[in-house]
Short mmCIF file of C-alpha atoms in Angstrom, two decimals:
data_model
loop_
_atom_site.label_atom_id
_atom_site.label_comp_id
_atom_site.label_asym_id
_atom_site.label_seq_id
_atom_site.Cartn_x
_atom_site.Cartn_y
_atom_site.Cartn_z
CA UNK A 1 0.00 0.00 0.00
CA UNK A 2 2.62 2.64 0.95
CA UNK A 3 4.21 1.84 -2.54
CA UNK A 4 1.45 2.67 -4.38
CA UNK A 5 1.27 5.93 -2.35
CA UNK A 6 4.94 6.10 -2.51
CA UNK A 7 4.58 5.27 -6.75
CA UNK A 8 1.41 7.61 -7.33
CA UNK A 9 3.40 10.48 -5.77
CA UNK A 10 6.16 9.66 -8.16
CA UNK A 11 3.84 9.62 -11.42
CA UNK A 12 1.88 12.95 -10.17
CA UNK A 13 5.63 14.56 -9.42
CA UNK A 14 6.91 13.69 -12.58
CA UNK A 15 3.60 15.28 -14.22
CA UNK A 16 3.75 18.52 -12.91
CA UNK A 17 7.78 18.63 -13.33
CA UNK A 18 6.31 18.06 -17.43
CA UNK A 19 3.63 20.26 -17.57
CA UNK A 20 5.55 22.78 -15.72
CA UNK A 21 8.26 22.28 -18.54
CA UNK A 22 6.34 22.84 -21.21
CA UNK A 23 6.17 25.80 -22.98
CA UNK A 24 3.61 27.45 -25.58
CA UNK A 25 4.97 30.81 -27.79
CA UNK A 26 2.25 31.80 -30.36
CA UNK A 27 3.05 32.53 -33.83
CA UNK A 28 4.48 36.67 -32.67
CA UNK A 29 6.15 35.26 -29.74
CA UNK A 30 10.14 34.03 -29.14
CA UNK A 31 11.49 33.13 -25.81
CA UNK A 32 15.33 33.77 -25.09
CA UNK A 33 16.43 30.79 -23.21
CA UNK A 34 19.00 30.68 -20.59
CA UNK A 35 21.29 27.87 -19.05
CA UNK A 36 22.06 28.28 -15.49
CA UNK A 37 22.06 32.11 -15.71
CA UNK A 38 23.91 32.24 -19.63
CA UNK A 39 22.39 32.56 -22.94
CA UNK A 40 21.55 29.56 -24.38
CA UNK A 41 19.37 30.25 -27.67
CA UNK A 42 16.11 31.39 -28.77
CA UNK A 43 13.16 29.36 -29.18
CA UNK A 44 9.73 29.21 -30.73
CA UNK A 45 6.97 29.52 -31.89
CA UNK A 46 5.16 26.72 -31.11
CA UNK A 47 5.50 24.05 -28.33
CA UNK A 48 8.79 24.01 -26.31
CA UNK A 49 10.64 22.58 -23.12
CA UNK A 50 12.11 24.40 -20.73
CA UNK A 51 13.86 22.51 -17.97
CA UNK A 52 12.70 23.49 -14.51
CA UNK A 53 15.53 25.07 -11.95
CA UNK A 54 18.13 24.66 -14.98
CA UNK A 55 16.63 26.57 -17.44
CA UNK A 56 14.96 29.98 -17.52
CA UNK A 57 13.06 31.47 -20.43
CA UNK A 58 12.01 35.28 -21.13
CA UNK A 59 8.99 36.08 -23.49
CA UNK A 60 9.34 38.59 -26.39
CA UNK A 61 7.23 40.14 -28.46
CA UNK A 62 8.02 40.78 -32.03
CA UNK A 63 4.96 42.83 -32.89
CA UNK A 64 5.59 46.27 -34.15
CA UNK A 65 5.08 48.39 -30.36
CA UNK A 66 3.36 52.15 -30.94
CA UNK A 67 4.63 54.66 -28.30
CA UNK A 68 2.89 57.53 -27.57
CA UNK A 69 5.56 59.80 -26.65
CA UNK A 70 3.81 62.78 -24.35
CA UNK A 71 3.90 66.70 -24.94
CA UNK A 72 7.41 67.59 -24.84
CA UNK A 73 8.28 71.56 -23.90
CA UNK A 74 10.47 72.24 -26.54
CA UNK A 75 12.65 75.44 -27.24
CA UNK A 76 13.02 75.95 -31.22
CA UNK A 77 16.14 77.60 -32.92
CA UNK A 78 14.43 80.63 -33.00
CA UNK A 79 13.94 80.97 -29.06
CA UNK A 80 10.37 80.26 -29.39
CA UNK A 81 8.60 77.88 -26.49
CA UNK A 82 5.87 75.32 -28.26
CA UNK A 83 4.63 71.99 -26.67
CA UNK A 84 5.29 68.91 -29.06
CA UNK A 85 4.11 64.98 -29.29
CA UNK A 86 4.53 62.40 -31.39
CA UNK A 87 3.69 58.84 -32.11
CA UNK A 88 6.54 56.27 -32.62
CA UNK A 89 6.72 52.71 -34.31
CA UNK A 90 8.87 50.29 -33.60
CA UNK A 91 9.25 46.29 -33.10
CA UNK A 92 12.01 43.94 -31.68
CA UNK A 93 14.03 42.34 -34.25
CA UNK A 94 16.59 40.66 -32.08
CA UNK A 95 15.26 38.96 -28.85
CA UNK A 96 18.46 38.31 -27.51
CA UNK A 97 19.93 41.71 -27.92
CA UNK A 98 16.53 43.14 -26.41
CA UNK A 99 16.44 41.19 -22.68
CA UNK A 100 20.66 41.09 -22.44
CA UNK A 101 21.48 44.62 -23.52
CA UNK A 102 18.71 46.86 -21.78
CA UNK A 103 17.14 45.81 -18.54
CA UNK A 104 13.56 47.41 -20.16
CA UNK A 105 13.54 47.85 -23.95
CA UNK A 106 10.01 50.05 -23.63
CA UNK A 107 11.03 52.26 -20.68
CA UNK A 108 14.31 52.48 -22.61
CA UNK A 109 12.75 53.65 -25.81
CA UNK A 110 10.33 55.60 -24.36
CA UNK A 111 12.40 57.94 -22.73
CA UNK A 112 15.25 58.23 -25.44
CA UNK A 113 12.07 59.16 -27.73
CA UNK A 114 11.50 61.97 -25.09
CA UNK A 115 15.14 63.03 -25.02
CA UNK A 116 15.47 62.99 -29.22
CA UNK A 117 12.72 64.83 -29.79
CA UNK A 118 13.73 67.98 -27.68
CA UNK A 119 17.18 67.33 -29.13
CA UNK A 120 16.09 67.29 -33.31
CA UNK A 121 13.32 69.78 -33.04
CA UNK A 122 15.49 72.36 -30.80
CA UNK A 123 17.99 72.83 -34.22
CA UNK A 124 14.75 74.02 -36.37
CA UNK A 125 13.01 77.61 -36.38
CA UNK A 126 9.02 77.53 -36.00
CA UNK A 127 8.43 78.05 -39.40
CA UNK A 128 10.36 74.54 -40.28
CA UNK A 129 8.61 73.09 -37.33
CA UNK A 130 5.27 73.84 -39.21
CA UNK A 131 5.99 73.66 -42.79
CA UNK A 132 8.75 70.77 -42.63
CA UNK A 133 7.21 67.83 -40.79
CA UNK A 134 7.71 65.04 -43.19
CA UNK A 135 11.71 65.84 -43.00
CA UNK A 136 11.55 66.51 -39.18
CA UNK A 137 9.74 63.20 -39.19
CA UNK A 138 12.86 61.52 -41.11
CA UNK A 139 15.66 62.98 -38.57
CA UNK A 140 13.90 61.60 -35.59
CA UNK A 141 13.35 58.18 -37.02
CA UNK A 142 16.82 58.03 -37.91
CA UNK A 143 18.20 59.22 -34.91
CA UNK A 144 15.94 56.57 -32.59
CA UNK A 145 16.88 54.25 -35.10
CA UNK A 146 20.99 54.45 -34.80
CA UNK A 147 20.50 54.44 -31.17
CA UNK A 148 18.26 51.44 -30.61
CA UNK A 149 20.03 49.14 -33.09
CA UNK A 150 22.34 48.18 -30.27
CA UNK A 151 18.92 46.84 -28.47
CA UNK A 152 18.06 45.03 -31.31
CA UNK A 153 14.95 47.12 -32.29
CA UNK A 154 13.81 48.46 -35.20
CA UNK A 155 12.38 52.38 -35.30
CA UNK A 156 10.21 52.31 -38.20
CA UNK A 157 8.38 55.43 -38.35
CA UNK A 158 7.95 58.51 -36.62
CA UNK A 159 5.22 61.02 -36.92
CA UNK A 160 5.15 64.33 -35.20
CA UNK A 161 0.85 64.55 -33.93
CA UNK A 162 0.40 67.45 -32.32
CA UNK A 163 2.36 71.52 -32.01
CA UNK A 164 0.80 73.30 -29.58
CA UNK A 165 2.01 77.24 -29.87
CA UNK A 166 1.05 80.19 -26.98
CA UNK A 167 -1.82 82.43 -28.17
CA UNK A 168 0.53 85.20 -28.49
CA UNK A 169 3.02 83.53 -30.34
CA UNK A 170 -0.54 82.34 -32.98
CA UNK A 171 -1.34 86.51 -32.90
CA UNK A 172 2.04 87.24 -34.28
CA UNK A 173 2.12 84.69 -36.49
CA UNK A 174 -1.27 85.76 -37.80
CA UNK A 175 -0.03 89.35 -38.26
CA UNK A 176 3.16 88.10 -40.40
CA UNK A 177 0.89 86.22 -42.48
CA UNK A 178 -1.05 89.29 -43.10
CA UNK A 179 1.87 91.26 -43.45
CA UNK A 180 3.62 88.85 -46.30
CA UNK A 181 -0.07 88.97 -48.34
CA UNK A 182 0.23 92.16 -48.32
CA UNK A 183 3.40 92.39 -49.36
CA UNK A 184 2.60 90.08 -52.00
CA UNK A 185 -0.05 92.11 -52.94
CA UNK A 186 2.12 95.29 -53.66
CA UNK A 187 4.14 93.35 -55.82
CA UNK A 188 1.85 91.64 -57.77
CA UNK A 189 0.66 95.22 -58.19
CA UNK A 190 4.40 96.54 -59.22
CA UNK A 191 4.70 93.75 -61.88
CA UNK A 192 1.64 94.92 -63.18
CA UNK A 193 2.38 98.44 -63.34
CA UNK A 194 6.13 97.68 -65.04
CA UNK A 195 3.99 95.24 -67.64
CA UNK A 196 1.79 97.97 -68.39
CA UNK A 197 4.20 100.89 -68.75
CA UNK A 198 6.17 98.15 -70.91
CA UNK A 199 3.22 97.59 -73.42
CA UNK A 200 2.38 101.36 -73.62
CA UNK A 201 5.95 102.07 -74.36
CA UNK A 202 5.62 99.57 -77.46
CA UNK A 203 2.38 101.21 -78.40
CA UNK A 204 3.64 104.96 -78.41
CA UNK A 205 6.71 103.62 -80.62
CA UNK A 206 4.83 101.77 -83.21
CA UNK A 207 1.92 104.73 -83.09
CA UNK A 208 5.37 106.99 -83.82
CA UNK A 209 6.56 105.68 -87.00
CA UNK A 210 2.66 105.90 -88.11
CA UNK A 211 1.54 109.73 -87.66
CA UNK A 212 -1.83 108.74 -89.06
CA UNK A 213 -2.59 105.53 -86.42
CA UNK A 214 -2.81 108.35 -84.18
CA UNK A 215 -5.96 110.02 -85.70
CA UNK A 216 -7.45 106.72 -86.30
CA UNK A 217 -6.85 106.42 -82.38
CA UNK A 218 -8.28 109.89 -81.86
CA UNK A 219 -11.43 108.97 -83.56
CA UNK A 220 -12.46 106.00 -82.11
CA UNK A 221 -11.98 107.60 -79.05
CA UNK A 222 -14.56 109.99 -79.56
CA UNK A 223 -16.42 106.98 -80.60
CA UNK A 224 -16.49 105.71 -77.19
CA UNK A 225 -17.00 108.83 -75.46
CA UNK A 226 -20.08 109.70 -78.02
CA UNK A 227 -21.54 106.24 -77.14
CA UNK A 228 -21.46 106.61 -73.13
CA UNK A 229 -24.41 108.56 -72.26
CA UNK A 230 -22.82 111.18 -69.71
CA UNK A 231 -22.68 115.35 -70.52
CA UNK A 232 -19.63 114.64 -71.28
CA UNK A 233 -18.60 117.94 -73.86
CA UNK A 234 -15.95 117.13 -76.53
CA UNK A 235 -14.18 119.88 -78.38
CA UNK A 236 -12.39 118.23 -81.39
CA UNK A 237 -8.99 119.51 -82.40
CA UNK A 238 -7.27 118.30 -85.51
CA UNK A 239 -4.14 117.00 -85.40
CA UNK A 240 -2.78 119.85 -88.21
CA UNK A 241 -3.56 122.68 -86.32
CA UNK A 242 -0.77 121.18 -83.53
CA UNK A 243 1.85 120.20 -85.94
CA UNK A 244 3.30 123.70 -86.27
CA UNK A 245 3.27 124.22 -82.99
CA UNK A 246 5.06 120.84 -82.03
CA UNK A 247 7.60 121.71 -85.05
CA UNK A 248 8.24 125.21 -82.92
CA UNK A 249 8.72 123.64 -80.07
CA UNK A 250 11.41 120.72 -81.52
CA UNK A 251 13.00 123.37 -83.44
CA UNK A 252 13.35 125.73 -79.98
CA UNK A 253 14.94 122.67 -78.14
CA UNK A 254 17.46 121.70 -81.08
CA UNK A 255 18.40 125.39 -81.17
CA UNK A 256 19.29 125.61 -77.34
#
């Protein structure tokens, strides 16, 4: 009797030393495996042993991870205070690297993602902050991305969400705004001027070498004027009865 105890102890031992070896890692999942404290490999997915007391395993996940970063205070080139967060992506490619090399890949990330964005963003003026976020965007990934490779991650993709900018600061920018339409404005209104001046210069020459385009001009002026109904009074004055006077007056300047 006592050996049947002693032998059904044995068999329900030996069970729970097996089911307590045994191991399930879904398809996302790899477990770092270590022998008596030392790295021995990685295993999974699927169903794996683990021996108990000898062997201990860590679980990864090789999913890609998206980090909210929170609103960073952030002092731009330009000495200009504006509140920035972004979203990161990023995934473990090496399990090992990730559990030996940094005691909490997340935490780790996290706060490096904290640290680069103040440190990128702080070399730009506002107006690159707002106008240049696809670029900005690119530096930070890159820099997360040099730094991390030693943990065996993978930065993906960055993307700045949110800028948040004093009301003051969104005053002034408003009145620069205004100020470089209007600007725009008074040289659209310049160019205009110059292309006008430009064709009336062209039509005075080419009226010039015909005196008689002139009195064709004359007269369909008065055309116009006769066909507005105003009390508008016209005087005529033919172009002869000028001429000699003009002639006096080139003759006068040629003299002196």
């Amino acid at each position: 009797m006592i050996e049947q105890i002693g032998a059904g102890g044995i068999l329900v031992l030996l069970l729970i030393l097996v089911f307590a070896s045994l191991r399930i890692l879904r398809e996302y999942e790899r477990g770092v495996v270590f022998l008596l404290g030392r790295f021995w490999k990685i295993k999974g997915p699927g169903l794996i042993v683990i021996v108990p007391g000898i062997q201990q395993m860590v679980r990864i996940d090789l999913r890609v991870v998206v980090l909210d970063v929170p609103a960073q205070d952030v002092i731009t080139r330009d000495n200009v205070s504006v509140k920035v967060n972004a979203v990161v992506y990023f995934r473990v490619i090496d399990p090992q690297r990730s559990v030996i090399q940094v005691a909490n890949y997340l935490e780790a990330t996290n706060q490096f993602a904290q640290t680069t964005l103040r440190a990128v963003l702080g070399k730009h003026e506002l107006d690159e902050l707002l106008a240049e976020r696809e670029k900005l965007n690119i530096d930070i990934q890159k820099t997360l991305d040099t730094q991390t490779d030693a943990w065996g991650i993978k930065v993906s993709n960055v993307e700045i969400k949110h800028v948040d900018i004093d009301v003051s600061m969104v005053r002034a920018i408003a009145q620069q705004a205004e100020a470089e339409r209007t600007r725009r404005a008074k040289v659209i209104h310049a160019e205009g001027e110059l292309q006008a001046a430009e064709k009336l210069l062209q039509a005075a020459q080419m009226l010039a070498q015909q005196p008689q385009a002139m009195q064709l001009r004359y007269l369909q002026t008065l055309g116009s004027i006769a066909g507005d109904k105003s009390s508008t009074i016209v005087f005529p004055v033919p172009m002869d009865l000028l001429a000699p006077f003009l002639d006096l007056i080139d003759k006068r300047k040629a003299g002196g």
